[in-house]
mmCIF file of C-alpha atoms in Angstrom:
data_model
loop_
_atom_site.group_PDB
_atom_site.id
_atom_site.type_symbol
_atom_site.label_atom_id
_atom_site.label_comp_id
_atom_site.label_asym_id
_atom_site.label_seq_id
_atom_site.Cartn_x
_atom_site.Cartn_y
_atom_site.Cartn_z
ATOM 1 C CA GLY A 5 81.341 84.502 118.978
ATOM 2 C CA GLU A 6 81.802 85.939 122.429
ATOM 3 C CA ASN A 7 79.884 89.035 123.529
ATOM 4 C CA VAL A 8 80.891 91.010 126.630
ATOM 5 C CA GLU A 9 78.621 93.610 128.195
ATOM 6 C CA GLN A 10 80.031 96.086 130.740
ATOM 7 C CA HIS A 11 78.238 98.440 133.160
ATOM 8 C CA PRO A 12 78.228 101.243 134.022
ATOM 9 C CA SER A 13 79.832 103.286 131.258
ATOM 10 C CA THR A 14 80.705 106.049 133.745
ATOM 11 C CA LEU A 15 81.145 105.747 137.501
ATOM 12 C CA SER A 16 81.854 108.633 139.852
ATOM 13 C CA VAL A 17 82.760 107.890 143.488
ATOM 14 C CA GLN A 18 84.142 109.871 146.396
ATOM 15 C CA GLU A 19 87.768 109.294 147.273
ATOM 16 C CA GLY A 20 87.961 106.538 149.860
ATOM 17 C CA ASP A 21 84.708 104.876 148.786
ATOM 18 C CA SER A 22 84.439 101.584 146.903
ATOM 19 C CA ALA A 23 83.772 101.135 143.188
ATOM 20 C CA VAL A 24 82.198 98.126 141.487
ATOM 21 C CA ILE A 25 82.159 97.435 137.750
ATOM 22 C CA LYS A 26 80.169 94.533 136.340
ATOM 23 C CA CYS A 27 80.477 92.459 133.176
ATOM 24 C CA THR A 28 78.537 89.627 131.593
ATOM 25 C CA TYR A 29 79.699 87.274 128.852
ATOM 26 C CA SER A 30 77.934 84.922 126.466
ATOM 27 C CA ASP A 31 80.347 82.093 125.553
ATOM 28 C CA SER A 32 80.334 79.309 128.165
ATOM 29 C CA ALA A 33 83.680 78.085 126.752
ATOM 30 C CA SER A 34 85.478 81.261 127.879
ATOM 31 C CA ASN A 35 87.789 80.518 130.789
ATOM 32 C CA TYR A 36 89.983 83.591 131.198
ATOM 33 C CA PHE A 37 88.698 86.985 132.374
ATOM 34 C CA PRO A 38 91.184 89.870 132.641
ATOM 35 C CA TRP A 39 90.636 93.445 133.706
ATOM 36 C CA TYR A 40 92.627 96.243 132.102
ATOM 37 C CA LYS A 41 93.209 99.824 133.188
ATOM 38 C CA GLN A 42 93.830 102.448 130.532
ATOM 39 C CA GLU A 43 95.150 105.867 131.382
ATOM 40 C CA LEU A 44 94.823 108.749 128.970
ATOM 41 C CA GLY A 45 97.092 108.377 125.943
ATOM 42 C CA LYS A 46 98.405 104.959 126.954
ATOM 43 C CA GLY A 47 97.794 101.339 126.111
ATOM 44 C CA PRO A 48 95.692 99.105 128.387
ATOM 45 C CA GLN A 49 97.531 97.504 131.275
ATOM 46 C CA LEU A 50 96.474 94.313 133.048
ATOM 47 C CA ILE A 51 95.538 94.909 136.686
ATOM 48 C CA ILE A 52 94.018 91.575 137.654
ATOM 49 C CA ASP A 53 92.690 88.432 136.005
ATOM 50 C CA ILE A 54 90.736 85.360 136.987
ATOM 51 C CA ARG A 55 90.363 81.906 135.527
ATOM 52 C CA SER A 56 87.228 79.815 135.493
ATOM 53 C CA ASN A 57 88.409 77.402 138.172
ATOM 54 C CA VAL A 58 88.525 80.251 140.719
ATOM 55 C CA GLY A 59 85.577 82.195 142.163
ATOM 56 C CA GLU A 60 87.422 85.158 143.624
ATOM 57 C CA LYS A 61 90.854 86.711 143.483
ATOM 58 C CA LYS A 62 92.257 89.620 145.466
ATOM 59 C CA ASP A 63 95.305 91.846 145.079
ATOM 60 C CA GLN A 64 95.580 94.559 147.722
ATOM 61 C CA ARG A 65 92.721 97.036 147.051
ATOM 62 C CA ILE A 66 91.349 95.304 143.983
ATOM 63 C CA ALA A 67 89.384 92.083 143.727
ATOM 64 C CA VAL A 68 87.551 90.210 141.024
ATOM 65 C CA THR A 69 84.666 87.763 141.451
ATOM 66 C CA LEU A 70 83.410 85.269 138.895
ATOM 67 C CA ASN A 71 80.067 83.500 138.699
ATOM 68 C CA LYS A 72 80.317 80.955 135.885
ATOM 69 C CA THR A 73 76.736 79.799 136.234
ATOM 70 C CA ALA A 74 75.383 83.301 135.723
ATOM 71 C CA LYS A 75 78.208 84.213 133.309
ATOM 72 C CA HIS A 76 79.164 87.395 135.059
ATOM 73 C CA PHE A 77 82.255 88.791 136.727
ATOM 74 C CA SER A 78 82.923 91.985 138.646
ATOM 75 C CA LEU A 79 85.799 94.261 139.589
ATOM 76 C CA HIS A 80 85.856 95.711 143.095
ATOM 77 C CA ILE A 81 88.156 98.587 144.071
ATOM 78 C CA THR A 82 88.198 99.553 147.752
ATOM 79 C CA GLU A 83 89.532 102.734 149.377
ATOM 80 C CA THR A 84 89.660 104.493 146.021
ATOM 81 C CA GLN A 85 92.418 107.011 145.384
ATOM 82 C CA PRO A 86 92.836 109.780 142.769
ATOM 83 C CA GLU A 87 95.260 107.604 140.775
ATOM 84 C CA ASP A 88 92.460 105.060 140.283
ATOM 85 C CA SER A 89 90.805 107.485 137.856
ATOM 86 C CA ALA A 90 91.008 105.835 134.415
ATOM 87 C CA VAL A 91 89.016 103.751 131.941
ATOM 88 C CA TYR A 92 88.618 100.109 132.963
ATOM 89 C CA PHE A 93 87.909 97.288 130.518
ATOM 90 C CA CYS A 94 86.783 93.773 131.232
ATOM 91 C CA ALA A 95 87.465 91.036 128.697
ATOM 92 C CA ALA A 96 86.978 87.345 128.039
ATOM 93 C CA ASN A 97 88.945 85.007 125.854
ATOM 94 C CA SER A 98 87.029 83.832 122.816
ATOM 95 C CA GLY A 99 86.060 80.179 122.661
ATOM 96 C CA GLY A 100 88.354 79.213 125.492
ATOM 97 C CA GLY A 101 91.492 79.600 123.397
ATOM 98 C CA ALA A 102 94.202 82.254 123.199
ATOM 99 C CA ASP A 103 92.915 83.623 119.892
ATOM 100 C CA GLY A 104 92.327 87.136 121.139
ATOM 101 C CA LEU A 105 90.149 88.787 123.752
ATOM 102 C CA THR A 106 86.655 90.200 123.469
ATOM 103 C CA PHE A 107 86.443 93.459 125.409
ATOM 104 C CA GLY A 108 83.621 95.270 127.086
ATOM 105 C CA LYS A 109 83.085 98.881 126.048
ATOM 106 C CA GLY A 110 84.788 100.295 129.110
ATOM 107 C CA THR A 111 83.933 102.153 132.308
ATOM 108 C CA HIS A 112 85.243 105.649 132.927
ATOM 109 C CA LEU A 113 85.948 105.731 136.662
ATOM 110 C CA ILE A 114 86.121 109.209 138.185
ATOM 111 C CA ILE A 115 87.397 109.654 141.737
ATOM 112 C CA GLN A 116 86.018 112.829 143.300
ATOM 113 C CA PRO A 117 88.310 114.496 145.884
ATOM 114 C CA ASN B 23 113.251 95.201 127.950
ATOM 115 C CA ALA B 24 111.201 97.595 125.822
ATOM 116 C CA GLY B 25 108.131 95.309 125.885
ATOM 117 C CA VAL B 26 105.783 96.064 122.987
ATOM 118 C CA THR B 27 106.619 99.017 120.765
ATOM 119 C CA GLN B 28 104.615 100.519 117.909
ATOM 120 C CA THR B 29 105.670 102.685 114.986
ATOM 121 C CA PRO B 30 104.552 105.351 114.162
ATOM 122 C CA LYS B 31 102.788 107.026 117.117
ATOM 123 C CA PHE B 32 100.689 109.311 114.918
ATOM 124 C CA ARG B 33 99.816 109.397 111.229
ATOM 125 C CA VAL B 34 97.470 111.343 108.971
ATOM 126 C CA LEU B 35 96.491 109.791 105.641
ATOM 127 C CA LYS B 36 94.341 110.846 102.744
ATOM 128 C CA THR B 37 91.582 108.532 101.515
ATOM 129 C CA GLY B 38 93.049 105.889 99.223
ATOM 130 C CA GLN B 39 96.604 106.078 100.554
ATOM 131 C CA SER B 40 98.336 103.033 101.966
ATOM 132 C CA MET B 41 100.490 102.529 105.022
ATOM 133 C CA THR B 42 101.968 99.903 107.308
ATOM 134 C CA LEU B 43 101.963 99.923 111.085
ATOM 135 C CA LEU B 44 104.809 98.097 112.753
ATOM 136 C CA CYS B 45 104.630 96.252 116.048
ATOM 137 C CA ALA B 46 107.684 94.776 117.730
ATOM 138 C CA GLN B 47 108.047 92.775 120.962
ATOM 139 C CA ASP B 48 111.165 91.613 122.750
ATOM 140 C CA MET B 49 109.550 89.121 125.145
ATOM 141 C CA ASN B 50 109.802 86.089 122.833
ATOM 142 C CA HIS B 51 106.001 85.840 122.737
ATOM 143 C CA GLU B 52 104.368 83.425 120.312
ATOM 144 C CA TYR B 53 101.033 85.231 119.992
ATOM 145 C CA MET B 54 100.536 88.749 118.635
ATOM 146 C CA TYR B 55 97.369 90.758 118.067
ATOM 147 C CA TRP B 56 96.123 93.927 116.413
ATOM 148 C CA TYR B 57 93.154 95.777 117.926
ATOM 149 C CA ARG B 58 91.423 99.016 117.059
ATOM 150 C CA GLN B 59 89.866 101.295 119.648
ATOM 151 C CA ASP B 60 87.030 103.647 118.812
ATOM 152 C CA PRO B 61 85.144 105.922 121.243
ATOM 153 C CA GLY B 62 82.533 103.983 123.190
ATOM 154 C CA MET B 63 83.420 100.711 121.419
ATOM 155 C CA GLY B 64 86.127 99.186 123.554
ATOM 156 C CA LEU B 65 88.871 97.326 121.695
ATOM 157 C CA ARG B 66 88.043 95.120 118.737
ATOM 158 C CA LEU B 67 90.321 92.434 117.356
ATOM 159 C CA ILE B 68 91.409 92.951 113.736
ATOM 160 C CA HIS B 69 93.872 90.099 113.122
ATOM 161 C CA TYR B 70 96.083 87.897 115.220
ATOM 162 C CA SER B 71 98.979 85.488 114.846
ATOM 163 C CA VAL B 72 99.745 82.329 116.810
ATOM 164 C CA GLY B 73 103.305 82.072 115.545
ATOM 165 C CA GLU B 74 105.820 83.119 112.925
ATOM 166 C CA GLY B 75 104.382 82.758 109.436
ATOM 167 C CA THR B 76 100.760 82.365 110.589
ATOM 168 C CA THR B 77 97.896 84.870 110.722
ATOM 169 C CA ALA B 78 94.151 84.705 111.315
ATOM 170 C CA LYS B 79 91.162 87.019 111.114
ATOM 171 C CA GLY B 80 89.573 88.593 114.130
ATOM 172 C CA GLU B 81 86.276 90.383 114.568
ATOM 173 C CA VAL B 82 86.850 93.305 112.148
ATOM 174 C CA PRO B 83 89.419 92.225 109.500
ATOM 175 C CA ASP B 84 87.998 93.936 106.388
ATOM 176 C CA GLY B 85 90.289 96.536 104.823
ATOM 177 C CA TYR B 86 93.392 95.298 106.660
ATOM 178 C CA ASN B 87 96.146 92.809 105.945
ATOM 179 C CA VAL B 88 98.845 91.482 108.248
ATOM 180 C CA SER B 89 102.140 89.656 108.076
ATOM 181 C CA ARG B 90 104.316 87.869 110.634
ATOM 182 C CA LEU B 91 107.580 87.133 108.851
ATOM 183 C CA LYS B 92 109.612 87.297 112.060
ATOM 184 C CA LYS B 93 108.517 86.135 115.490
ATOM 185 C CA GLN B 94 109.155 89.521 117.073
ATOM 186 C CA ASN B 95 107.328 91.635 114.462
ATOM 187 C CA PHE B 96 103.694 91.902 113.427
ATOM 188 C CA LEU B 97 102.770 94.293 110.614
ATOM 189 C CA LEU B 98 99.341 95.760 109.936
ATOM 190 C CA GLY B 99 98.707 97.111 106.450
ATOM 191 C CA LEU B 100 96.036 99.373 105.046
ATOM 192 C CA GLU B 101 96.037 99.090 101.269
ATOM 193 C CA SER B 102 93.511 101.850 100.531
ATOM 194 C CA ALA B 103 92.690 103.881 103.625
ATOM 195 C CA ALA B 104 89.112 105.005 104.288
ATOM 196 C CA PRO B 105 87.778 107.551 106.822
ATOM 197 C CA SER B 106 86.115 104.640 108.691
ATOM 198 C CA GLN B 107 89.622 103.424 109.550
ATOM 199 C CA THR B 108 90.310 106.530 111.629
ATOM 200 C CA SER B 109 91.055 104.994 114.999
ATOM 201 C CA VAL B 110 93.672 104.232 117.609
ATOM 202 C CA TYR B 111 95.439 100.964 116.844
ATOM 203 C CA PHE B 112 96.945 98.805 119.568
ATOM 204 C CA CYS B 113 99.245 95.871 119.207
ATOM 205 C CA ALA B 114 99.518 93.227 121.923
ATOM 206 C CA SER B 115 101.470 90.041 122.517
ATOM 207 C CA SER B 116 101.273 87.042 124.829
ATOM 208 C CA TYR B 117 102.898 83.664 125.418
ATOM 209 C CA GLY B 118 99.569 82.243 124.285
ATOM 210 C CA GLN B 119 98.295 79.111 125.851
ATOM 211 C CA GLY B 120 97.463 77.641 129.187
ATOM 212 C CA GLU B 121 98.146 79.973 132.060
ATOM 213 C CA PHE B 122 100.027 82.444 129.883
ATOM 214 C CA TYR B 123 97.078 84.354 128.482
ATOM 215 C CA GLU B 124 98.135 87.795 129.726
ATOM 216 C CA GLN B 125 98.343 90.209 126.828
ATOM 217 C CA PHE B 126 100.851 93.045 126.934
ATOM 218 C CA PHE B 127 99.845 96.133 124.987
ATOM 219 C CA GLY B 128 101.880 98.704 123.115
ATOM 220 C CA PRO B 129 101.320 102.474 123.468
ATOM 221 C CA GLY B 130 99.114 102.743 120.366
ATOM 222 C CA THR B 131 99.133 104.461 116.975
ATOM 223 C CA ARG B 132 96.632 107.252 116.372
ATOM 224 C CA LEU B 133 95.591 107.206 112.708
ATOM 225 C CA THR B 134 93.459 109.839 111.026
ATOM 226 C CA VAL B 135 92.155 109.303 107.495
ATOM 227 C CA LEU B 136 90.902 112.441 105.774
#
């Protein structure tokens, strides 16, 4: 099955700086790569996703890049703000189908004032 | 729309007791999922359903059963709870195929097994 590795587990950045979280996956059939943000006591919420026919996608301060050859994808957050503090999860769909997502173990992003 | 709702929000069980977690969605989604979240482990898929009356096993199905009798509901059962099942359980739903992969998550159920 699919295996998703996520780094780092904790990331502390100064407010206004950029943050980058990286993930690798193992199943070459995976074609959907979402990123979720989870705030304390809440369920994960989709913030951006990318499909395998696209190399990069941007939505205001967040962007995701995908390298299918190397099987890795990254989340970039620019001009970080205090409300960006949360746990971020990358994921990949298993076997290319919609039969569930395989998640990375999460990155705790801390924005220092 | 309420989105995805989960009942109950919290529960404490003793080893060997049984319980059912209820997930409901009002988005007419075909696909529904149950995940568990443990510290440092991310979310792991327990069971999922691709439509009313169908269920399938995920990554960690042992000790759990599920049913999807109605399209909008997905039930997760623990027949004989064990301390290893202490976790936060999340339900999710999606349209399913093609470009509609986005999964919408509920607020979670925190379960403690003593």
